[in-house]
Coordinates of C-alpha atoms in Angstrom, one line a residue:
M93 CA -41.7 -0.7 -18.7
K94 CA -41.4 -0.4 -22.5
V95 CA -38.2 1.1 -23.8
I96 CA -37.0 1.7 -27.4
C97 CA -33.4 2.6 -28.3
T98 CA -32.6 3.5 -31.9
T99 CA -31.0 6.1 -34.1
V100 CA -32.7 9.5 -34.6
D101 CA -33.7 8.6 -38.2
C102 CA -35.5 5.4 -37.1
L103 CA -37.2 6.8 -34.0
P104 CA -41.0 6.4 -34.3
A105 CA -42.9 9.7 -34.8
H106 CA -45.2 8.8 -31.9
L107 CA -44.5 6.7 -28.7
A108 CA -47.0 4.5 -27.0
D109 CA -48.3 5.6 -23.6
G110 CA -45.7 4.9 -21.0
E111 CA -43.0 4.1 -23.5
R112 CA -39.5 5.6 -23.0
A113 CA -37.2 6.2 -25.9
F114 CA -33.4 6.8 -26.4
T115 CA -31.4 7.7 -29.5
F116 CA -27.9 6.5 -30.2
F117 CA -25.1 9.0 -30.5
K118 CA -27.2 12.0 -31.5
S119 CA -29.9 13.9 -29.7
A120 CA -33.5 13.7 -31.1
K121 CA -34.3 17.1 -29.6
R122 CA -37.7 15.8 -28.6
D123 CA -39.3 16.0 -25.2
G124 CA -39.2 12.7 -23.3
V125 CA -36.5 11.2 -25.5
G126 CA -33.1 10.5 -24.0
T127 CA -29.7 10.2 -25.6
I128 CA -27.0 7.5 -25.4
A129 CA -23.3 8.4 -25.9
K130 CA -23.8 11.6 -27.8
G131 CA -21.1 12.2 -30.3
W132 CA -19.2 9.0 -29.4
R133 CA -19.5 7.3 -32.8
G134 CA -17.9 10.2 -34.6
S135 CA -15.1 10.3 -31.9
L136 CA -14.4 6.6 -32.4
K137 CA -14.2 7.1 -36.2
R138 CA -11.7 9.9 -35.8
K139 CA -9.6 7.7 -33.5
G140 CA -9.3 4.9 -36.0
F141 CA -11.9 2.4 -34.8
V142 CA -13.5 0.1 -37.3
P143 CA -15.2 -2.7 -35.3
S144 CA -16.9 -5.6 -37.1
P145 CA -20.7 -5.3 -37.4
P146 CA -21.3 -8.1 -34.8
A147 CA -19.0 -6.3 -32.3
W148 CA -20.5 -2.9 -32.9
D149 CA -24.1 -4.3 -32.5
F150 CA -23.0 -5.9 -29.2
V151 CA -21.9 -2.4 -28.1
Q152 CA -25.3 -0.9 -29.1
F153 CA -27.2 -3.7 -27.4
C154 CA -25.2 -3.2 -24.1
L155 CA -25.8 0.6 -24.1
A156 CA -29.5 0.1 -24.8
V157 CA -29.8 -2.3 -21.8
C158 CA -28.0 0.2 -19.6
A159 CA -30.4 2.9 -20.6
A160 CA -33.4 0.6 -20.0
D161 CA -31.9 -0.3 -16.6
L162 CA -31.5 3.3 -15.6
C163 CA -35.0 4.5 -16.5
S164 CA -36.9 1.5 -15.1
L165 CA -37.6 2.1 -11.4
R166 CA -37.7 -0.9 -9.2
S167 CA -39.9 0.9 -6.7
T168 CA -42.8 0.9 -9.2
S169 CA -42.7 -2.8 -9.7
A170 CA -45.2 -5.2 -8.1
D171 CA -42.8 -6.3 -5.4
G172 CA -40.8 -3.2 -5.2
W173 CA -37.8 -4.8 -6.8
T174 CA -38.3 -7.2 -9.7
R175 CA -39.1 -5.4 -13.0
K176 CA -40.7 -6.5 -16.3
I177 CA -38.8 -4.7 -19.1
E178 CA -39.7 -4.8 -22.8
L179 CA -36.8 -3.4 -24.7
T180 CA -36.7 -2.8 -28.5
V181 CA -33.1 -2.3 -29.7
G182 CA -32.2 -0.9 -33.1
L183 CA -29.2 -2.8 -34.6
Y184 CA -27.2 -2.6 -37.8
E185 CA -27.7 -6.3 -38.4
P186 CA -30.7 -7.3 -36.4
L187 CA -31.3 -10.6 -38.2
R188 CA -28.1 -12.0 -36.7
W189 CA -29.6 -11.6 -33.2
Q190 CA -32.9 -13.3 -33.7
A191 CA -31.7 -16.8 -33.0
W192 CA -30.0 -15.5 -29.8
K193 CA -33.0 -13.7 -28.4
P194 CA -33.8 -16.3 -25.7
S195 CA -30.1 -16.5 -24.7
A196 CA -29.9 -12.7 -24.4
E197 CA -33.1 -12.6 -22.3
K198 CA -31.8 -15.3 -19.9
L199 CA -28.4 -13.6 -19.6
L200 CA -30.1 -10.3 -18.5
K201 CA -32.3 -12.2 -16.1
V202 CA -29.2 -13.7 -14.4
L203 CA -27.5 -10.3 -14.3
T204 CA -30.4 -8.1 -13.1
G205 CA -32.9 -10.5 -11.6
D206 CA -35.6 -8.9 -13.9
Y207 CA -37.8 -10.3 -16.7
W208 CA -36.7 -9.0 -20.1
T209 CA -38.5 -9.2 -23.4
L210 CA -36.2 -8.2 -26.3
H211 CA -37.0 -7.1 -29.8
F212 CA -34.2 -6.6 -32.4
V213 CA -35.1 -4.3 -35.3
D214 CA -33.5 -2.2 -38.0
G215 CA -32.4 1.1 -36.6
G216 CA -28.9 0.8 -35.3
A217 CA -26.0 3.0 -36.4
P218 CA -23.4 1.5 -38.8
P219 CA -20.0 0.7 -37.3
P220 CA -17.5 3.6 -37.2
D221 CA -15.3 3.4 -40.3
G222 CA -12.0 4.7 -39.1
R223 CA -8.6 3.7 -40.6
G224 CA -8.4 0.7 -38.4
L225 CA -4.7 0.6 -37.7
P226 CA -3.9 -2.0 -35.0
I227 CA -2.2 -0.8 -31.8
D228 CA 0.9 -2.3 -30.2
R229 CA -1.0 -4.3 -27.5
D230 CA -1.7 -8.0 -27.1
C231 CA -4.7 -8.2 -24.8
V232 CA -7.3 -6.2 -23.0
S233 CA -7.7 -5.9 -19.2
L234 CA -10.5 -4.2 -17.3
L235 CA -9.2 -1.4 -15.0
S236 CA -11.7 -0.1 -12.6
G237 CA -9.5 1.6 -10.0
G238 CA -10.1 -1.3 -7.6
L239 CA -7.5 -3.5 -5.9
D240 CA -8.2 -6.6 -8.0
S241 CA -7.9 -4.8 -11.3
L242 CA -4.7 -3.1 -10.1
I243 CA -3.2 -6.5 -9.2
G244 CA -4.4 -8.0 -12.5
G245 CA -2.6 -5.2 -14.4
I246 CA 0.6 -5.6 -12.4
N247 CA 0.7 -9.3 -13.0
L248 CA 0.1 -9.0 -16.8
V249 CA 2.9 -6.5 -17.1
A250 CA 5.2 -8.7 -14.9
E251 CA 4.5 -11.6 -17.3
D252 CA 5.7 -9.4 -20.3
C253 CA 2.2 -8.9 -21.7
R254 CA 1.3 -5.5 -23.2
P255 CA -2.3 -5.0 -22.0
L256 CA -4.7 -2.3 -23.4
F257 CA -6.5 -1.1 -20.2
V258 CA -10.2 -0.3 -20.5
S259 CA -12.1 1.8 -17.9
Q260 CA -15.5 3.1 -17.4
L261 CA -15.4 6.7 -16.2
A262 CA -16.3 6.8 -12.5
H263 CA -16.0 10.2 -10.8
E264 CA -12.9 10.3 -8.6
D265 CA -11.7 6.9 -9.8
S266 CA -11.2 8.3 -13.3
N267 CA -8.0 9.9 -12.3
R268 CA -7.0 6.8 -10.4
Q269 CA -7.6 4.7 -13.6
R270 CA -5.4 7.0 -15.6
N271 CA -2.6 6.9 -13.0
Y272 CA -2.6 3.1 -12.9
A273 CA -2.7 2.7 -16.7
G274 CA 0.2 5.2 -17.1
L275 CA 2.2 3.5 -14.4
L276 CA 1.7 0.0 -15.8
G277 CA 1.5 0.6 -19.6
G278 CA 2.7 4.1 -20.4
N279 CA 1.3 6.2 -23.2
G280 CA -1.3 4.7 -25.5
S281 CA -2.2 1.9 -23.1
H282 CA -5.6 3.2 -21.8
L283 CA -9.1 3.7 -23.2
Q284 CA -11.6 5.4 -20.9
W285 CA -15.2 5.8 -21.9
S286 CA -18.7 6.6 -20.4
H287 CA -22.1 5.3 -21.6
G288 CA -23.2 8.9 -21.7
I289 CA -26.9 8.1 -21.0
S290 CA -28.9 11.3 -20.6
F291 CA -32.6 11.7 -19.9
R292 CA -35.1 13.6 -17.8
G293 CA -36.7 11.8 -14.8
S294 CA -35.8 9.6 -11.9
R295 CA -32.9 7.1 -12.2
E296 CA -32.8 3.6 -10.8
A297 CA -29.9 3.5 -8.3
S298 CA -29.3 -0.3 -8.3
T299 CA -27.8 -0.3 -11.8
R300 CA -27.3 -4.1 -12.0
A301 CA -26.8 -3.8 -15.7
R302 CA -24.1 -1.1 -15.6
S303 CA -21.3 -3.7 -16.0
L304 CA -22.6 -4.5 -19.6
A305 CA -21.2 -1.1 -20.7
F306 CA -17.8 -2.2 -19.3
Y307 CA -17.9 -5.4 -21.4
A308 CA -19.1 -3.4 -24.4
F309 CA -16.0 -1.2 -24.1
A310 CA -13.7 -4.2 -23.7
V311 CA -15.1 -5.8 -26.9
L312 CA -14.7 -2.5 -28.7
A313 CA -11.1 -2.1 -27.4
A314 CA -10.3 -5.7 -28.6
S315 CA -11.2 -4.7 -32.1
R316 CA -7.9 -2.6 -32.2
I317 CA -5.7 -5.6 -31.3
H318 CA -4.1 -7.6 -34.1
D319 CA -5.2 -11.0 -33.0
A320 CA -7.8 -13.4 -34.4
Q321 CA -9.4 -13.7 -30.9
P322 CA -7.9 -11.3 -28.4
E323 CA -8.1 -12.2 -24.7
V324 CA -10.1 -9.9 -22.4
F325 CA -9.1 -10.3 -18.8
I326 CA -11.6 -9.7 -16.0
P327 CA -9.5 -9.4 -12.8
E328 CA -11.8 -10.3 -10.0
N329 CA -11.2 -12.5 -7.0
G330 CA -13.2 -15.8 -6.8
F331 CA -15.1 -14.9 -3.6
I332 CA -16.6 -11.8 -5.2
C333 CA -17.1 -13.6 -8.6
V334 CA -19.4 -16.2 -6.9
N335 CA -20.6 -13.7 -4.3
P336 CA -22.3 -16.4 -2.1
P337 CA -25.3 -15.0 -0.2
L338 CA -24.1 -14.4 3.3
V339 CA -27.5 -14.9 4.8
P340 CA -30.6 -16.5 3.1
G341 CA -32.2 -13.2 2.2
R342 CA -29.3 -12.1 0.0
V343 CA -30.0 -14.0 -3.1
S344 CA -30.7 -13.4 -6.8
S345 CA -30.4 -9.8 -7.9
L346 CA -29.9 -8.7 -4.3
S347 CA -26.3 -10.0 -4.9
T348 CA -24.5 -8.7 -7.9
R349 CA -23.7 -11.1 -10.7
T350 CA -21.3 -8.8 -12.6
T351 CA -18.5 -11.4 -12.8
H352 CA -20.3 -14.5 -11.7
P353 CA -18.9 -17.5 -13.7
L354 CA -22.4 -18.5 -14.8
F355 CA -23.0 -15.0 -16.2
I356 CA -19.6 -14.9 -17.9
G357 CA -20.2 -18.4 -19.4
M358 CA -23.5 -17.2 -20.8
L359 CA -21.9 -14.0 -22.1
R360 CA -19.1 -16.1 -23.8
E361 CA -21.8 -18.2 -25.5
L362 CA -23.6 -15.2 -26.7
L363 CA -20.5 -13.5 -28.1
D364 CA -19.4 -16.7 -29.8
G365 CA -22.8 -17.2 -31.4
L366 CA -22.9 -13.7 -32.7
G367 CA -19.5 -14.0 -34.2
V368 CA -17.7 -11.6 -31.8
A369 CA -14.1 -12.8 -31.7
V370 CA -12.9 -12.3 -28.1
R371 CA -12.0 -14.6 -25.3
L372 CA -13.3 -13.6 -21.9
E373 CA -11.0 -14.8 -19.0
L374 CA -11.6 -14.9 -15.3
P375 CA -7.9 -15.5 -14.2
Y376 CA -8.5 -15.2 -10.5
R377 CA -11.8 -17.1 -10.1
F378 CA -10.0 -19.7 -7.9
K379 CA -8.2 -17.1 -5.7
T380 CA -9.3 -15.0 -2.8
K381 CA -8.4 -11.3 -2.6
G382 CA -5.9 -12.2 0.1
E383 CA -4.3 -14.8 -2.1
M384 CA -4.1 -12.3 -5.0
M385 CA -2.2 -9.9 -2.8
Q386 CA 0.1 -12.6 -1.4
E387 CA 0.9 -13.9 -4.9
C388 CA 1.2 -10.6 -6.7
L389 CA 4.2 -10.7 -9.1
N390 CA 5.5 -7.2 -8.1
P391 CA 5.0 -6.9 -4.4
E392 CA 7.0 -3.7 -4.2
L393 CA 4.6 -2.0 -6.7
L394 CA 1.6 -3.4 -4.9
Q395 CA 2.9 -2.0 -1.5
R396 CA 3.1 1.4 -3.1
W397 CA -0.4 1.5 -4.6
A398 CA -2.6 -1.0 -2.8
S399 CA -4.0 1.5 -0.3
D400 CA -4.7 4.0 -3.0
S401 CA -7.2 1.7 -4.7
T402 CA -10.9 1.7 -4.0
S403 CA -13.2 -1.1 -2.9
C404 CA -16.0 0.5 -1.0
G405 CA -19.6 -0.1 -1.9
R406 CA -20.5 3.2 -0.3
F407 CA -17.6 5.3 -1.4
R408 CA -19.7 8.2 -2.5
T409 CA -21.9 8.1 0.6
Y410 CA -18.9 8.8 2.8
N411 CA -17.5 11.6 0.6
R412 CA -14.9 9.4 -1.3
T413 CA -13.9 7.6 1.9
H414 CA -14.0 3.9 2.5
C415 CA -16.6 3.0 5.0
G416 CA -14.8 0.0 6.4
R417 CA -18.0 -1.9 7.2
C418 CA -19.6 -2.9 3.9
V419 CA -19.0 -6.3 2.4
P420 CA -16.4 -5.1 -0.2
C421 CA -14.6 -3.1 2.5
M422 CA -14.5 -6.1 4.8
I423 CA -13.2 -8.3 2.1
R424 CA -10.5 -5.7 1.3
R425 CA -9.5 -5.4 5.0
S426 CA -9.4 -9.2 5.4
A427 CA -7.2 -9.4 2.3
F428 CA -4.8 -6.9 3.7
H429 CA -4.8 -8.8 7.0
A430 CA -4.0 -12.0 5.2
W431 CA -1.1 -10.2 3.3
D432 CA 0.3 -7.7 5.7
S433 CA -2.1 -5.5 7.7
R434 CA 0.7 -3.0 8.3
Q435 CA 0.5 -2.1 4.6
D436 CA -3.1 -1.0 4.8
T437 CA -3.0 2.8 5.1
T438 CA -6.5 3.2 3.7
K439 CA -8.6 5.8 5.4
Y440 CA -11.7 4.1 6.7
K441 CA -14.8 5.9 8.2
Y442 CA -15.0 2.9 10.6
P443 CA -11.4 1.5 11.0
S444 CA -12.7 -1.2 13.4
L445 CA -15.9 -3.3 13.1
A446 CA -16.2 -3.2 16.9
N447 CA -17.0 0.5 16.9
C448 CA -19.0 0.8 13.7
E449 CA -22.7 1.8 13.9
K450 CA -25.3 0.3 11.7
S451 CA -25.9 2.6 8.7
S452 CA -29.1 2.5 6.7
G453 CA -29.7 -0.6 4.7
P454 CA -28.3 -4.1 5.4
D455 CA -26.2 -4.8 8.4
D456 CA -23.2 -6.1 6.6
P457 CA -20.9 -6.9 9.6
M458 CA -23.8 -8.9 11.1
A459 CA -24.3 -10.8 7.8
V460 CA -20.6 -11.7 7.6
A461 CA -20.6 -12.8 11.3
L462 CA -23.6 -15.0 10.7
A463 CA -21.9 -16.6 7.6
V464 CA -18.8 -17.3 9.6
L465 CA -20.7 -18.8 12.5
T466 CA -22.8 -21.0 10.1
V467 CA -19.6 -22.4 8.6
R468 CA -18.2 -22.9 12.1
Q469 CA -21.2 -24.7 13.6
K470 CA -22.8 -26.4 10.6
G471 CA -20.0 -26.7 8.0
L472 CA -19.3 -25.2 4.6
N473 CA -22.0 -27.2 2.8
A474 CA -24.7 -25.7 5.1
F475 CA -23.5 -22.2 4.2
L476 CA -23.2 -22.8 0.5
G477 CA -26.5 -24.6 -0.1
S478 CA -27.0 -24.6 -3.8
T479 CA -24.5 -21.8 -4.5
L480 CA -22.2 -24.0 -6.6
A481 CA -25.0 -25.6 -8.7
F482 CA -23.7 -23.6 -11.7
A483 CA -20.2 -25.1 -11.6
P484 CA -19.2 -28.2 -13.5
Q485 CA -18.2 -31.1 -11.3
S486 CA -14.6 -30.8 -12.3
E487 CA -14.4 -27.2 -10.8
R488 CA -16.5 -27.5 -7.7
D489 CA -13.7 -28.5 -5.4
D490 CA -11.7 -25.4 -6.6
Y491 CA -14.7 -23.1 -5.9
R492 CA -15.3 -24.7 -2.5
R493 CA -11.7 -24.1 -1.6
V494 CA -11.7 -20.4 -2.6
L495 CA -15.0 -19.8 -0.8
S496 CA -13.8 -21.6 2.3
T497 CA -10.6 -19.6 2.3
G498 CA -12.5 -16.4 1.8
I499 CA -14.6 -17.2 4.9
D500 CA -11.4 -17.9 6.8
E501 CA -10.0 -14.5 5.8
L502 CA -13.2 -12.8 7.0
E503 CA -13.2 -14.7 10.2
A504 CA -9.6 -13.6 10.9
L505 CA -10.7 -10.0 10.4
L506 CA -13.7 -10.4 12.8
A507 CA -11.4 -11.9 15.4
A508 CA -8.8 -9.2 15.0
D509 CA -11.6 -6.5 15.6
G510 CA -12.9 -8.4 18.6
I511 CA -16.3 -9.3 17.0
L512 CA -15.8 -13.1 17.3

């Protein structure tokens, strides 16, 4: 698949056979040409944004990758999954990116499992030139509407931080994001955006690159904070960060790498090399979800809102209801069990694993049970294999502990449901 993303003025008059095209922030009004974030740049200018050229080009790069990800179908690839994507990105300062082309391609390979060839050319929009007044916040924190991001926000406020919460619009979760931001930070504490990618044709459902839009929004938000290098907090528990394959078949892009420490490390290196002054932080990479709940700095607030948060990987499939049987749901339920199962008033389609039927796709309860039994019978090392090869030696014991404890939490859930 060949994809080009540029401004309307720099769009080629003719596209090669099979090439897809998108224009930044304005519609080209041409058949077969999609649009990215229509009208957004002007909105940012009116709201006072004036990001640095490196930060703004990072935003354009991320949005272009998201567009290419959405229009490139895995089903048409040779193996039905792994794609070869050639992406041409129009940037405001393309020369800055040339030396980082191999790093960016490797980063996308880790994130999506695909083979990317990148070309950086003139053709990006200039940064918004708003008034640029800083806002009264001291850090950025991602806020998805999930339990981890809720706890992360609660803890930052409890520590007397003044976070600027950043969200990616997500159907019903959009209201939930606004509620949490208002509850924790009050007025002016929340930025909520969508990549606004529009085109005709089939869309790839796996969307492994979607998280790049989230990071783009975080970098853009950080440009409003009066700090030489603002912190951007990514509140995700360590078990999900590493996301160890539960069975041998769940490897590479079959397991998401959105917050994997390897990916975050590569993203930090890319941002530093480009001159984007932010510090990406994974504050809970050595904590399980259960430990995050147990150690929350405002347990009363957590008790009030924990069950309202969303975790399910099939939330839309079951009409905005947690299924209770996917891996994220099982980790959520096991975390509540480790904290106080009486506090879990979440509505689950399958409230017990003992009575859940196999849906289409992977049998997640079986995969979790096999992982637990592997650790029981063969030990943690047999289960992990080369999972921790990414980690420096000084951190491997910490990662081993969090993965071991995460398996223990899941085992306790399976035992409580009568599976083991």
